[in-house]
PDB file of C-alpha atoms in Angstrom:
ATOM      1  CA  UNK A   1     -16.673 -19.658  -2.587  1.00  0.00           C
ATOM      2  CA  UNK A   2     -19.937 -18.151  -1.306  1.00  0.00           C
ATOM      3  CA  UNK A   3     -19.632 -14.484  -2.293  1.00  0.00           C
ATOM      4  CA  UNK A   4     -22.450 -13.342   0.015  1.00  0.00           C
ATOM      5  CA  UNK A   5     -20.833 -14.982   3.044  1.00  0.00           C
ATOM      6  CA  UNK A   6     -17.455 -13.478   2.138  1.00  0.00           C
ATOM      7  CA  UNK A   7     -19.012 -10.030   1.797  1.00  0.00           C
ATOM      8  CA  UNK A   8     -20.620 -10.351   5.237  1.00  0.00           C
ATOM      9  CA  UNK A   9     -17.354 -11.560   6.792  1.00  0.00           C
ATOM     10  CA  UNK A  10     -15.512  -8.598   5.322  1.00  0.00           C
ATOM     11  CA  UNK A  11     -18.061  -6.200   6.835  1.00  0.00           C
ATOM     12  CA  UNK A  12     -17.300  -7.556  10.308  1.00  0.00           C
ATOM     13  CA  UNK A  13     -13.515  -7.398   9.813  1.00  0.00           C
ATOM     14  CA  UNK A  14     -11.379  -4.578  11.219  1.00  0.00           C
ATOM     15  CA  UNK A  15      -7.877  -3.687  10.020  1.00  0.00           C
ATOM     16  CA  UNK A  16      -5.367  -1.157  11.320  1.00  0.00           C
ATOM     17  CA  UNK A  17      -3.132   0.478   8.701  1.00  0.00           C
ATOM     18  CA  UNK A  18       0.022   2.228   9.900  1.00  0.00           C
ATOM     19  CA  UNK A  19       2.584   4.020   7.764  1.00  0.00           C
ATOM     20  CA  UNK A  20       3.497   6.901   5.517  1.00  0.00           C
ATOM     21  CA  UNK A  21       0.362   8.656   4.355  1.00  0.00           C
ATOM     22  CA  UNK A  22       0.519  11.124   1.490  1.00  0.00           C
ATOM     23  CA  UNK A  23      -1.675  13.169  -0.790  1.00  0.00           C
ATOM     24  CA  UNK A  24      -1.587  12.450  -4.506  1.00  0.00           C
ATOM     25  CA  UNK A  25      -2.393  15.517  -6.595  1.00  0.00           C
ATOM     26  CA  UNK A  26      -3.092  15.248 -10.318  1.00  0.00           C
ATOM     27  CA  UNK A  27      -2.902  18.150 -12.738  1.00  0.00           C
ATOM     28  CA  UNK A  28      -4.688  17.209 -15.954  1.00  0.00           C
ATOM     29  CA  UNK A  29      -4.329  19.292 -19.080  1.00  0.00           C
ATOM     30  CA  UNK A  30      -3.205  19.501 -22.669  1.00  0.00           C
ATOM     31  CA  UNK A  31       0.286  19.887 -24.096  1.00  0.00           C
ATOM     32  CA  UNK A  32       0.062  21.385 -27.579  1.00  0.00           C
ATOM     33  CA  UNK A  33       3.321  23.278 -27.821  1.00  0.00           C
ATOM     34  CA  UNK A  34       6.953  23.330 -26.729  1.00  0.00           C
ATOM     35  CA  UNK A  35       8.201  26.031 -24.383  1.00  0.00           C
ATOM     36  CA  UNK A  36      10.375  28.751 -25.985  1.00  0.00           C
ATOM     37  CA  UNK A  37      12.399  28.776 -22.739  1.00  0.00           C
ATOM     38  CA  UNK A  38      13.505  25.136 -22.800  1.00  0.00           C
ATOM     39  CA  UNK A  39      12.798  21.997 -24.890  1.00  0.00           C
ATOM     40  CA  UNK A  40       9.895  20.907 -22.684  1.00  0.00           C
ATOM     41  CA  UNK A  41       6.138  20.729 -23.296  1.00  0.00           C
ATOM     42  CA  UNK A  42       3.899  23.504 -21.999  1.00  0.00           C
ATOM     43  CA  UNK A  43       0.955  21.981 -20.125  1.00  0.00           C
ATOM     44  CA  UNK A  44      -2.229  23.986 -19.856  1.00  0.00           C
ATOM     45  CA  UNK A  45      -3.847  22.628 -16.695  1.00  0.00           C
ATOM     46  CA  UNK A  46      -7.649  22.503 -16.733  1.00  0.00           C
ATOM     47  CA  UNK A  47      -8.391  20.044 -13.919  1.00  0.00           C
ATOM     48  CA  UNK A  48      -6.974  19.256 -10.466  1.00  0.00           C
ATOM     49  CA  UNK A  49      -7.777  16.031  -8.607  1.00  0.00           C
ATOM     50  CA  UNK A  50      -6.719  14.790  -5.171  1.00  0.00           C
ATOM     51  CA  UNK A  51      -6.394  11.129  -4.179  1.00  0.00           C
ATOM     52  CA  UNK A  52      -5.189   9.234  -1.129  1.00  0.00           C
ATOM     53  CA  UNK A  53      -1.617   8.017  -1.506  1.00  0.00           C
ATOM     54  CA  UNK A  54       0.806   5.773   0.346  1.00  0.00           C
ATOM     55  CA  UNK A  55      -0.738   4.245   3.463  1.00  0.00           C
ATOM     56  CA  UNK A  56      -3.914   6.173   2.631  1.00  0.00           C
ATOM     57  CA  UNK A  57      -4.292   4.266  -0.630  1.00  0.00           C
ATOM     58  CA  UNK A  58      -3.701   0.970   1.183  1.00  0.00           C
ATOM     59  CA  UNK A  59      -6.463   1.882   3.652  1.00  0.00           C
ATOM     60  CA  UNK A  60      -8.768   2.897   0.805  1.00  0.00           C
ATOM     61  CA  UNK A  61      -8.263  -0.396  -1.044  1.00  0.00           C
ATOM     62  CA  UNK A  62      -9.161  -2.234   2.165  1.00  0.00           C
ATOM     63  CA  UNK A  63     -12.206  -0.042   2.780  1.00  0.00           C
ATOM     64  CA  UNK A  64     -13.398  -0.717  -0.788  1.00  0.00           C
ATOM     65  CA  UNK A  65     -13.803  -4.398   0.220  1.00  0.00           C
ATOM     66  CA  UNK A  66     -16.284  -3.345   2.916  1.00  0.00           C
ATOM     67  CA  UNK A  67     -13.794  -3.695   5.788  1.00  0.00           C
ATOM     68  CA  UNK A  68     -13.712  -1.230   8.684  1.00  0.00           C
ATOM     69  CA  UNK A  69     -10.346   0.533   8.626  1.00  0.00           C
ATOM     70  CA  UNK A  70      -8.337   2.604  11.099  1.00  0.00           C
ATOM     71  CA  UNK A  71      -5.413   4.609   9.676  1.00  0.00           C
ATOM     72  CA  UNK A  72      -2.597   5.770  11.958  1.00  0.00           C
ATOM     73  CA  UNK A  73      -0.082   8.216  10.523  1.00  0.00           C
ATOM     74  CA  UNK A  74       1.326  11.735  10.757  1.00  0.00           C
ATOM     75  CA  UNK A  75       0.422  14.818   8.710  1.00  0.00           C
ATOM     76  CA  UNK A  76       1.426  18.433   8.597  1.00  0.00           C
ATOM     77  CA  UNK A  77      -0.613  21.352   9.896  1.00  0.00           C
ATOM     78  CA  UNK A  78      -1.380  22.548   6.387  1.00  0.00           C
ATOM     79  CA  UNK A  79      -4.018  22.601   3.664  1.00  0.00           C
ATOM     80  CA  UNK A  80      -2.752  19.323   2.186  1.00  0.00           C
ATOM     81  CA  UNK A  81      -3.132  17.639   5.570  1.00  0.00           C
ATOM     82  CA  UNK A  82      -6.677  18.914   5.874  1.00  0.00           C
ATOM     83  CA  UNK A  83      -7.432  17.639   2.365  1.00  0.00           C
ATOM     84  CA  UNK A  84      -6.154  14.204   3.494  1.00  0.00           C
ATOM     85  CA  UNK A  85      -8.506  14.227   6.480  1.00  0.00           C
ATOM     86  CA  UNK A  86     -11.404  15.167   4.220  1.00  0.00           C
ATOM     87  CA  UNK A  87     -10.674  12.344   1.775  1.00  0.00           C
ATOM     88  CA  UNK A  88     -10.447   9.815   4.596  1.00  0.00           C
ATOM     89  CA  UNK A  89     -13.754  10.979   6.071  1.00  0.00           C
ATOM     90  CA  UNK A  90     -15.488  10.819   2.687  1.00  0.00           C
ATOM     91  CA  UNK A  91     -14.299   7.236   2.240  1.00  0.00           C
ATOM     92  CA  UNK A  92     -15.389   6.136   5.741  1.00  0.00           C
ATOM     93  CA  UNK A  93     -11.833   5.497   6.977  1.00  0.00           C
ATOM     94  CA  UNK A  94     -11.348   6.206  10.677  1.00  0.00           C
ATOM     95  CA  UNK A  95      -8.497   8.677  10.831  1.00  0.00           C
ATOM     96  CA  UNK A  96      -5.819   8.821  13.512  1.00  0.00           C
ATOM     97  CA  UNK A  97      -3.541  11.381  11.868  1.00  0.00           C
ATOM     98  CA  UNK A  98      -1.302  13.098  14.399  1.00  0.00           C
ATOM     99  CA  UNK A  99      -0.412  16.682  13.490  1.00  0.00           C
ATOM    100  CA  UNK A 100       3.257  17.611  13.330  1.00  0.00           C
ATOM    101  CA  UNK A 101       3.524  21.425  13.162  1.00  0.00           C
ATOM    102  CA  UNK A 102       7.092  21.165  11.851  1.00  0.00           C
ATOM    103  CA  UNK A 103       6.121  18.775   9.039  1.00  0.00           C
ATOM    104  CA  UNK A 104       4.884  19.504   5.537  1.00  0.00           C
ATOM    105  CA  UNK A 105       2.374  16.879   4.474  1.00  0.00           C
ATOM    106  CA  UNK A 106       3.926  14.608   1.853  1.00  0.00           C
ATOM    107  CA  UNK A 107       2.431  15.370  -1.550  1.00  0.00           C
ATOM    108  CA  UNK A 108       3.129  13.880  -4.961  1.00  0.00           C
ATOM    109  CA  UNK A 109       2.024  16.016  -7.885  1.00  0.00           C
ATOM    110  CA  UNK A 110       1.661  14.293 -11.243  1.00  0.00           C
ATOM    111  CA  UNK A 111       1.244  16.308 -14.427  1.00  0.00           C
ATOM    112  CA  UNK A 112      -0.875  14.438 -16.985  1.00  0.00           C
ATOM    113  CA  UNK A 113      -1.412  15.435 -20.607  1.00  0.00           C
ATOM    114  CA  UNK A 114      -2.957  13.347 -23.386  1.00  0.00           C
ATOM    115  CA  UNK A 115      -3.351  10.515 -20.843  1.00  0.00           C
ATOM    116  CA  UNK A 116       0.425  10.407 -20.262  1.00  0.00           C
ATOM    117  CA  UNK A 117       2.325  11.355 -17.115  1.00  0.00           C
ATOM    118  CA  UNK A 118       4.897  13.983 -18.077  1.00  0.00           C
ATOM    119  CA  UNK A 119       6.506  14.643 -14.699  1.00  0.00           C
ATOM    120  CA  UNK A 120       6.077  13.948 -10.970  1.00  0.00           C
ATOM    121  CA  UNK A 121       6.926  16.577  -8.372  1.00  0.00           C
ATOM    122  CA  UNK A 122       7.395  15.473  -4.739  1.00  0.00           C
ATOM    123  CA  UNK A 123       7.218  17.567  -1.567  1.00  0.00           C
ATOM    124  CA  UNK A 124       8.207  15.743   1.609  1.00  0.00           C
ATOM    125  CA  UNK A 125       9.922  16.022   4.990  1.00  0.00           C
ATOM    126  CA  UNK A 126      10.492  13.731   7.990  1.00  0.00           C
ATOM    127  CA  UNK A 127       8.239  13.671  11.108  1.00  0.00           C
ATOM    128  CA  UNK A 128       9.723  14.726  14.437  1.00  0.00           C
ATOM    129  CA  UNK A 129      10.634  12.185  17.136  1.00  0.00           C
ATOM    130  CA  UNK A 130       8.086  13.660  19.541  1.00  0.00           C
ATOM    131  CA  UNK A 131       5.135  13.072  17.210  1.00  0.00           C
ATOM    132  CA  UNK A 132       6.372   9.576  16.279  1.00  0.00           C
ATOM    133  CA  UNK A 133       6.502   8.704  19.985  1.00  0.00           C
ATOM    134  CA  UNK A 134       2.900   9.902  20.297  1.00  0.00           C
ATOM    135  CA  UNK A 135       1.993   7.695  17.338  1.00  0.00           C
ATOM    136  CA  UNK A 136       3.550   4.687  19.082  1.00  0.00           C
ATOM    137  CA  UNK A 137       1.416   5.303  22.171  1.00  0.00           C
ATOM    138  CA  UNK A 138      -1.723   5.633  20.029  1.00  0.00           C
ATOM    139  CA  UNK A 139      -0.792   2.433  18.193  1.00  0.00           C
ATOM    140  CA  UNK A 140      -0.662   0.431  21.435  1.00  0.00           C
ATOM    141  CA  UNK A 141      -4.237   1.551  22.151  1.00  0.00           C
ATOM    142  CA  UNK A 142      -5.489   0.565  18.687  1.00  0.00           C
ATOM    143  CA  UNK A 143      -3.879  -2.880  18.254  1.00  0.00           C
ATOM    144  CA  UNK A 144      -6.306  -4.882  20.369  1.00  0.00           C
ATOM    145  CA  UNK A 145      -9.345  -3.967  18.218  1.00  0.00           C
ATOM    146  CA  UNK A 146      -7.767  -5.011  14.905  1.00  0.00           C
ATOM    147  CA  UNK A 147      -8.018  -8.391  13.208  1.00  0.00           C
ATOM    148  CA  UNK A 148      -4.817  -7.610  11.288  1.00  0.00           C
ATOM    149  CA  UNK A 149      -2.171  -4.894  11.130  1.00  0.00           C
ATOM    150  CA  UNK A 150      -0.830  -3.559   7.814  1.00  0.00           C
ATOM    151  CA  UNK A 151       2.363  -1.491   7.686  1.00  0.00           C
ATOM    152  CA  UNK A 152       2.824   0.629   4.569  1.00  0.00           C
ATOM    153  CA  UNK A 153       6.458   1.718   4.458  1.00  0.00           C
ATOM    154  CA  UNK A 154       7.276   4.370   1.860  1.00  0.00           C
ATOM    155  CA  UNK A 155      10.565   5.363   3.473  1.00  0.00           C
ATOM    156  CA  UNK A 156       9.286   8.781   4.580  1.00  0.00           C
ATOM    157  CA  UNK A 157      10.214   8.291   8.255  1.00  0.00           C
ATOM    158  CA  UNK A 158       6.773   7.530   9.669  1.00  0.00           C
ATOM    159  CA  UNK A 159       7.654   3.960  10.701  1.00  0.00           C
ATOM    160  CA  UNK A 160      10.669   4.670  12.873  1.00  0.00           C
ATOM    161  CA  UNK A 161       9.223   2.405  15.588  1.00  0.00           C
ATOM    162  CA  UNK A 162       8.074  -0.432  13.337  1.00  0.00           C
ATOM    163  CA  UNK A 163      10.195  -3.106  15.043  1.00  0.00           C
ATOM    164  CA  UNK A 164       8.581  -2.318  18.387  1.00  0.00           C
ATOM    165  CA  UNK A 165       5.147  -2.096  16.766  1.00  0.00           C
ATOM    166  CA  UNK A 166       5.542  -5.571  15.271  1.00  0.00           C
ATOM    167  CA  UNK A 167       6.535  -6.950  18.681  1.00  0.00           C
ATOM    168  CA  UNK A 168       3.420  -5.374  20.242  1.00  0.00           C
ATOM    169  CA  UNK A 169       1.237  -6.929  17.524  1.00  0.00           C
ATOM    170  CA  UNK A 170       2.823 -10.333  18.084  1.00  0.00           C
ATOM    171  CA  UNK A 171       2.148 -10.086  21.819  1.00  0.00           C
ATOM    172  CA  UNK A 172      -1.508  -9.475  20.927  1.00  0.00           C
ATOM    173  CA  UNK A 173      -1.406 -12.456  18.511  1.00  0.00           C
ATOM    174  CA  UNK A 174      -2.267 -10.342  15.459  1.00  0.00           C
ATOM    175  CA  UNK A 175      -1.506 -11.073  11.809  1.00  0.00           C
ATOM    176  CA  UNK A 176       1.081  -8.532  10.594  1.00  0.00           C
ATOM    177  CA  UNK A 177       1.616  -7.643   6.928  1.00  0.00           C
ATOM    178  CA  UNK A 178       4.309  -5.265   5.665  1.00  0.00           C
ATOM    179  CA  UNK A 179       4.812  -3.569   2.321  1.00  0.00           C
ATOM    180  CA  UNK A 180       8.571  -2.967   2.714  1.00  0.00           C
ATOM    181  CA  UNK A 181      10.989  -0.291   1.561  1.00  0.00           C
ATOM    182  CA  UNK A 182      14.752   0.089   1.431  1.00  0.00           C
ATOM    183  CA  UNK A 183      17.411  -2.524   2.123  1.00  0.00           C
ATOM    184  CA  UNK A 184      17.008  -2.932   5.897  1.00  0.00           C
ATOM    185  CA  UNK A 185      14.470  -5.752   6.094  1.00  0.00           C
ATOM    186  CA  UNK A 186      15.715  -6.630   9.601  1.00  0.00           C
ATOM    187  CA  UNK A 187      13.294  -4.055  10.947  1.00  0.00           C
ATOM    188  CA  UNK A 188      10.407  -6.262   9.747  1.00  0.00           C
ATOM    189  CA  UNK A 189      11.577  -9.242  11.800  1.00  0.00           C
ATOM    190  CA  UNK A 190       8.648 -11.204  13.226  1.00  0.00           C
ATOM    191  CA  UNK A 191       6.032 -10.022  10.721  1.00  0.00           C
ATOM    192  CA  UNK A 192       3.637 -12.594   9.288  1.00  0.00           C
ATOM    193  CA  UNK A 193       4.035 -11.608   5.619  1.00  0.00           C
ATOM    194  CA  UNK A 194       6.015  -9.061   3.631  1.00  0.00           C
ATOM    195  CA  UNK A 195       5.098  -8.096   0.058  1.00  0.00           C
ATOM    196  CA  UNK A 196       8.179  -6.741  -1.785  1.00  0.00           C
ATOM    197  CA  UNK A 197       8.253  -6.267  -5.525  1.00  0.00           C
ATOM    198  CA  UNK A 198      11.037  -8.008  -7.410  1.00  0.00           C
ATOM    199  CA  UNK A 199      13.193  -4.862  -7.537  1.00  0.00           C
ATOM    200  CA  UNK A 200      12.945  -4.326  -3.774  1.00  0.00           C
ATOM    201  CA  UNK A 201      13.701  -7.994  -3.182  1.00  0.00           C
ATOM    202  CA  UNK A 202      16.731  -7.927  -5.481  1.00  0.00           C
ATOM    203  CA  UNK A 203      18.164  -4.982  -3.538  1.00  0.00           C
ATOM    204  CA  UNK A 204      18.059  -7.074  -0.364  1.00  0.00           C
ATOM    205  CA  UNK A 205      18.948 -10.638  -1.428  1.00  0.00           C
ATOM    206  CA  UNK A 206      20.907  -9.912  -4.611  1.00  0.00           C
ATOM    207  CA  UNK A 207      20.211 -11.075  -8.184  1.00  0.00           C
ATOM    208  CA  UNK A 208      19.132 -14.608  -9.104  1.00  0.00           C
ATOM    209  CA  UNK A 209      19.687 -16.647 -12.247  1.00  0.00           C
ATOM    210  CA  UNK A 210      16.909 -19.210 -11.844  1.00  0.00           C
ATOM    211  CA  UNK A 211      13.671 -19.930 -10.015  1.00  0.00           C
ATOM    212  CA  UNK A 212      15.554 -22.401  -7.830  1.00  0.00           C
ATOM    213  CA  UNK A 213      18.045 -19.744  -6.759  1.00  0.00           C
ATOM    214  CA  UNK A 214      15.233 -17.256  -6.141  1.00  0.00           C
ATOM    215  CA  UNK A 215      13.449 -19.781  -3.922  1.00  0.00           C
ATOM    216  CA  UNK A 216      16.624 -20.452  -1.940  1.00  0.00           C
ATOM    217  CA  UNK A 217      17.325 -16.746  -1.423  1.00  0.00           C
ATOM    218  CA  UNK A 218      13.748 -15.920  -0.383  1.00  0.00           C
ATOM    219  CA  UNK A 219      13.515 -18.872   2.012  1.00  0.00           C
ATOM    220  CA  UNK A 220      16.796 -17.863   3.648  1.00  0.00           C
ATOM    221  CA  UNK A 221      15.403 -14.348   4.099  1.00  0.00           C
ATOM    222  CA  UNK A 222      12.123 -15.722   5.427  1.00  0.00           C
ATOM    223  CA  UNK A 223      13.854 -17.916   8.014  1.00  0.00           C
ATOM    224  CA  UNK A 224      16.294 -15.198   9.064  1.00  0.00           C
ATOM    225  CA  UNK A 225      13.460 -12.742   9.704  1.00  0.00           C
ATOM    226  CA  UNK A 226      11.067 -15.253  11.261  1.00  0.00           C
ATOM    227  CA  UNK A 227       8.373 -14.615   8.659  1.00  0.00           C
ATOM    228  CA  UNK A 228       5.436 -16.898   7.903  1.00  0.00           C
ATOM    229  CA  UNK A 229       5.681 -16.054   4.227  1.00  0.00           C
ATOM    230  CA  UNK A 230       6.938 -13.719   1.511  1.00  0.00           C
ATOM    231  CA  UNK A 231       4.669 -12.590  -1.319  1.00  0.00           C
ATOM    232  CA  UNK A 232       6.749 -11.237  -4.218  1.00  0.00           C
ATOM    233  CA  UNK A 233       5.011  -9.136  -6.868  1.00  0.00           C
ATOM    234  CA  UNK A 234       6.732  -9.689 -10.221  1.00  0.00           C
ATOM    235  CA  UNK A 235       5.029  -7.365 -12.739  1.00  0.00           C
ATOM    236  CA  UNK A 236       4.235  -9.301 -15.940  1.00  0.00           C
ATOM    237  CA  UNK A 237       5.306 -12.551 -14.226  1.00  0.00           C
ATOM    238  CA  UNK A 238       2.487 -12.262 -11.689  1.00  0.00           C
ATOM    239  CA  UNK A 239       3.178 -13.120  -8.050  1.00  0.00           C
ATOM    240  CA  UNK A 240       5.029 -15.781  -6.092  1.00  0.00           C
ATOM    241  CA  UNK A 241       4.191 -16.896  -2.566  1.00  0.00           C
ATOM    242  CA  UNK A 242       6.975 -18.469  -0.517  1.00  0.00           C
ATOM    243  CA  UNK A 243       6.239 -20.340   2.716  1.00  0.00           C
ATOM    244  CA  UNK A 244       7.867 -23.103   4.716  1.00  0.00           C
ATOM    245  CA  UNK A 245       8.375 -26.131   2.489  1.00  0.00           C
ATOM    246  CA  UNK A 246       6.900 -24.832  -0.750  1.00  0.00           C
ATOM    247  CA  UNK A 247       6.345 -21.932  -3.140  1.00  0.00           C
ATOM    248  CA  UNK A 248       3.438 -21.138  -5.450  1.00  0.00           C
ATOM    249  CA  UNK A 249       3.280 -18.957  -8.568  1.00  0.00           C
ATOM    250  CA  UNK A 250       0.264 -16.922  -9.627  1.00  0.00           C
ATOM    251  CA  UNK A 251       0.352 -15.790 -13.292  1.00  0.00           C
ATOM    252  CA  UNK A 252      -0.722 -12.213 -13.952  1.00  0.00           C
ATOM    253  CA  UNK A 253      -4.381 -11.636 -14.725  1.00  0.00           C
ATOM    254  CA  UNK A 254      -3.807  -8.168 -16.232  1.00  0.00           C
ATOM    255  CA  UNK A 255      -5.397  -7.704 -19.643  1.00  0.00           C
ATOM    256  CA  UNK A 256      -3.628  -4.388 -20.226  1.00  0.00           C
ATOM    257  CA  UNK A 257      -0.998  -2.585 -18.142  1.00  0.00           C
ATOM    258  CA  UNK A 258      -1.823   1.111 -18.272  1.00  0.00           C
ATOM    259  CA  UNK A 259      -0.333   2.466 -15.019  1.00  0.00           C
ATOM    260  CA  UNK A 260       1.335   0.565 -12.154  1.00  0.00           C
ATOM    261  CA  UNK A 261       1.130   3.504  -9.704  1.00  0.00           C
ATOM    262  CA  UNK A 262      -0.090   2.220  -6.337  1.00  0.00           C
ATOM    263  CA  UNK A 263      -0.516  -1.382  -7.518  1.00  0.00           C
ATOM    264  CA  UNK A 264       1.473  -2.600  -4.503  1.00  0.00           C
ATOM    265  CA  UNK A 265      -1.028  -0.803  -2.247  1.00  0.00           C
ATOM    266  CA  UNK A 266      -3.855  -2.744  -3.855  1.00  0.00           C
ATOM    267  CA  UNK A 267      -2.026  -6.051  -3.476  1.00  0.00           C
ATOM    268  CA  UNK A 268      -1.323  -5.755   0.241  1.00  0.00           C
ATOM    269  CA  UNK A 269      -4.714  -4.157   0.916  1.00  0.00           C
ATOM    270  CA  UNK A 270      -6.770  -6.910  -0.718  1.00  0.00           C
ATOM    271  CA  UNK A 271      -4.448  -9.643   0.595  1.00  0.00           C
ATOM    272  CA  UNK A 272      -4.852  -8.329   4.161  1.00  0.00           C
ATOM    273  CA  UNK A 273      -8.618  -7.889   3.861  1.00  0.00           C
ATOM    274  CA  UNK A 274      -9.207 -11.418   2.599  1.00  0.00           C
ATOM    275  CA  UNK A 275      -6.781 -13.025   5.042  1.00  0.00           C
ATOM    276  CA  UNK A 276      -8.260 -11.183   8.031  1.00  0.00           C
ATOM    277  CA  UNK A 277     -11.805 -12.144   6.976  1.00  0.00           C
ATOM    278  CA  UNK A 278     -10.970 -15.856   7.183  1.00  0.00           C
ATOM    279  CA  UNK A 279      -9.899 -16.785   3.649  1.00  0.00           C
ATOM    280  CA  UNK A 280      -6.917 -19.133   3.446  1.00  0.00           C
ATOM    281  CA  UNK A 281      -3.559 -17.743   2.344  1.00  0.00           C
ATOM    282  CA  UNK A 282      -3.547 -19.069  -1.225  1.00  0.00           C
ATOM    283  CA  UNK A 283      -7.106 -17.896  -1.824  1.00  0.00           C
ATOM    284  CA  UNK A 284      -6.227 -14.448  -0.418  1.00  0.00           C
ATOM    285  CA  UNK A 285      -3.218 -14.162  -2.738  1.00  0.00           C
ATOM    286  CA  UNK A 286      -5.321 -15.222  -5.720  1.00  0.00           C
ATOM    287  CA  UNK A 287      -7.823 -12.426  -4.964  1.00  0.00           C
ATOM    288  CA  UNK A 288      -4.980  -9.908  -4.507  1.00  0.00           C
ATOM    289  CA  UNK A 289      -3.516 -10.994  -7.846  1.00  0.00           C
ATOM    290  CA  UNK A 290      -6.897 -10.535  -9.516  1.00  0.00           C
ATOM    291  CA  UNK A 291      -7.186  -7.057  -7.968  1.00  0.00           C
ATOM    292  CA  UNK A 292      -3.716  -6.090  -9.209  1.00  0.00           C
ATOM    293  CA  UNK A 293      -4.688  -7.149 -12.719  1.00  0.00           C
ATOM    294  CA  UNK A 294      -7.642  -4.756 -12.586  1.00  0.00           C
ATOM    295  CA  UNK A 295      -5.933  -1.749 -10.986  1.00  0.00           C
ATOM    296  CA  UNK A 296      -2.999  -1.583 -13.446  1.00  0.00           C
ATOM    297  CA  UNK A 297      -5.570  -0.931 -16.162  1.00  0.00           C
ATOM    298  CA  UNK A 298      -6.527   2.362 -14.472  1.00  0.00           C
ATOM    299  CA  UNK A 299      -4.830   5.754 -14.564  1.00  0.00           C
ATOM    300  CA  UNK A 300      -2.784   6.802 -11.553  1.00  0.00           C
ATOM    301  CA  UNK A 301      -3.208   5.784  -7.938  1.00  0.00           C
ATOM    302  CA  UNK A 302      -6.417   3.752  -8.051  1.00  0.00           C
ATOM    303  CA  UNK A 303      -8.447   1.154  -6.179  1.00  0.00           C
ATOM    304  CA  UNK A 304     -10.501  -1.964  -6.815  1.00  0.00           C
ATOM    305  CA  UNK A 305     -13.831  -2.380  -5.071  1.00  0.00           C
ATOM    306  CA  UNK A 306     -15.551  -5.604  -4.052  1.00  0.00           C
ATOM    307  CA  UNK A 307     -17.982  -5.632  -6.975  1.00  0.00           C
ATOM    308  CA  UNK A 308     -15.139  -5.232  -9.499  1.00  0.00           C
ATOM    309  CA  UNK A 309     -13.286  -8.084  -7.842  1.00  0.00           C
ATOM    310  CA  UNK A 310     -16.401 -10.274  -7.741  1.00  0.00           C
ATOM    311  CA  UNK A 311     -18.651  -9.117 -10.611  1.00  0.00           C
ATOM    312  CA  UNK A 312     -20.843 -12.163 -10.056  1.00  0.00           C
ATOM    313  CA  UNK A 313     -21.979 -10.580  -6.755  1.00  0.00           C
ATOM    314  CA  UNK A 314     -23.789  -7.739  -8.530  1.00  0.00           C
TER     315      UNK A 314
END
């Protein structure tokens, strides 16, 4: 692998990310006493930090590889939405965030003390049909310029039209990757690859007792949905790639698992970036697996940049 050539290919690659964008807010502090009101720690917050979450974190992981990224999503007409726009601009991600005046921007607040997450507080609502229809029209305009399309489904309602979006991408002969959510995988029919974790997969195909049974269940799902492949992330067991006629396991490269928040975003982001830049599928998965092993060693929603992934390029 010529790292310089790969880096140059990535710079000329363009990816469109579509999905549920959110703002991740971190409150860092210390917890030195228990509340007299209830048996819970009192956290004295001394630092607030904002990060891109959901589809925004997927886009950021792709951008960190040097790829040009467009992000299509919906935000509220609020301070959190404006903070999202600012973060995207600072990270050189081209934003196509439609404003829904009836929507509150999705925000996840994590309270951290002594390097431990104590609680997560979520604020979310569902986009209106009118704004989602506008997003579909914008999507049709953006598809032709992308080398690959990534759908980041967090179940927040932003991908109501995903089935139609996948059909549009297929008509344009684009590679389509989906990080799925929920139990209705039929809506991802016709995608190139989906990247469920083992829990999400189990909810759809049921439990398995052996690798043979897992392979049978995944291949049935793959054929039923018309997928090229299924990449299953399996925590400490690494990843497994299932395609027509064979499967391949990738053992985890994590040295230490500190926080798995957003690891799935890193996997699909790096996988998409490498695949769209011309790497073969197995090579792309291997790089995504390496990236996952790095990001789980970081606190909170995090990313892996090109130089971390390929330290020999520095």
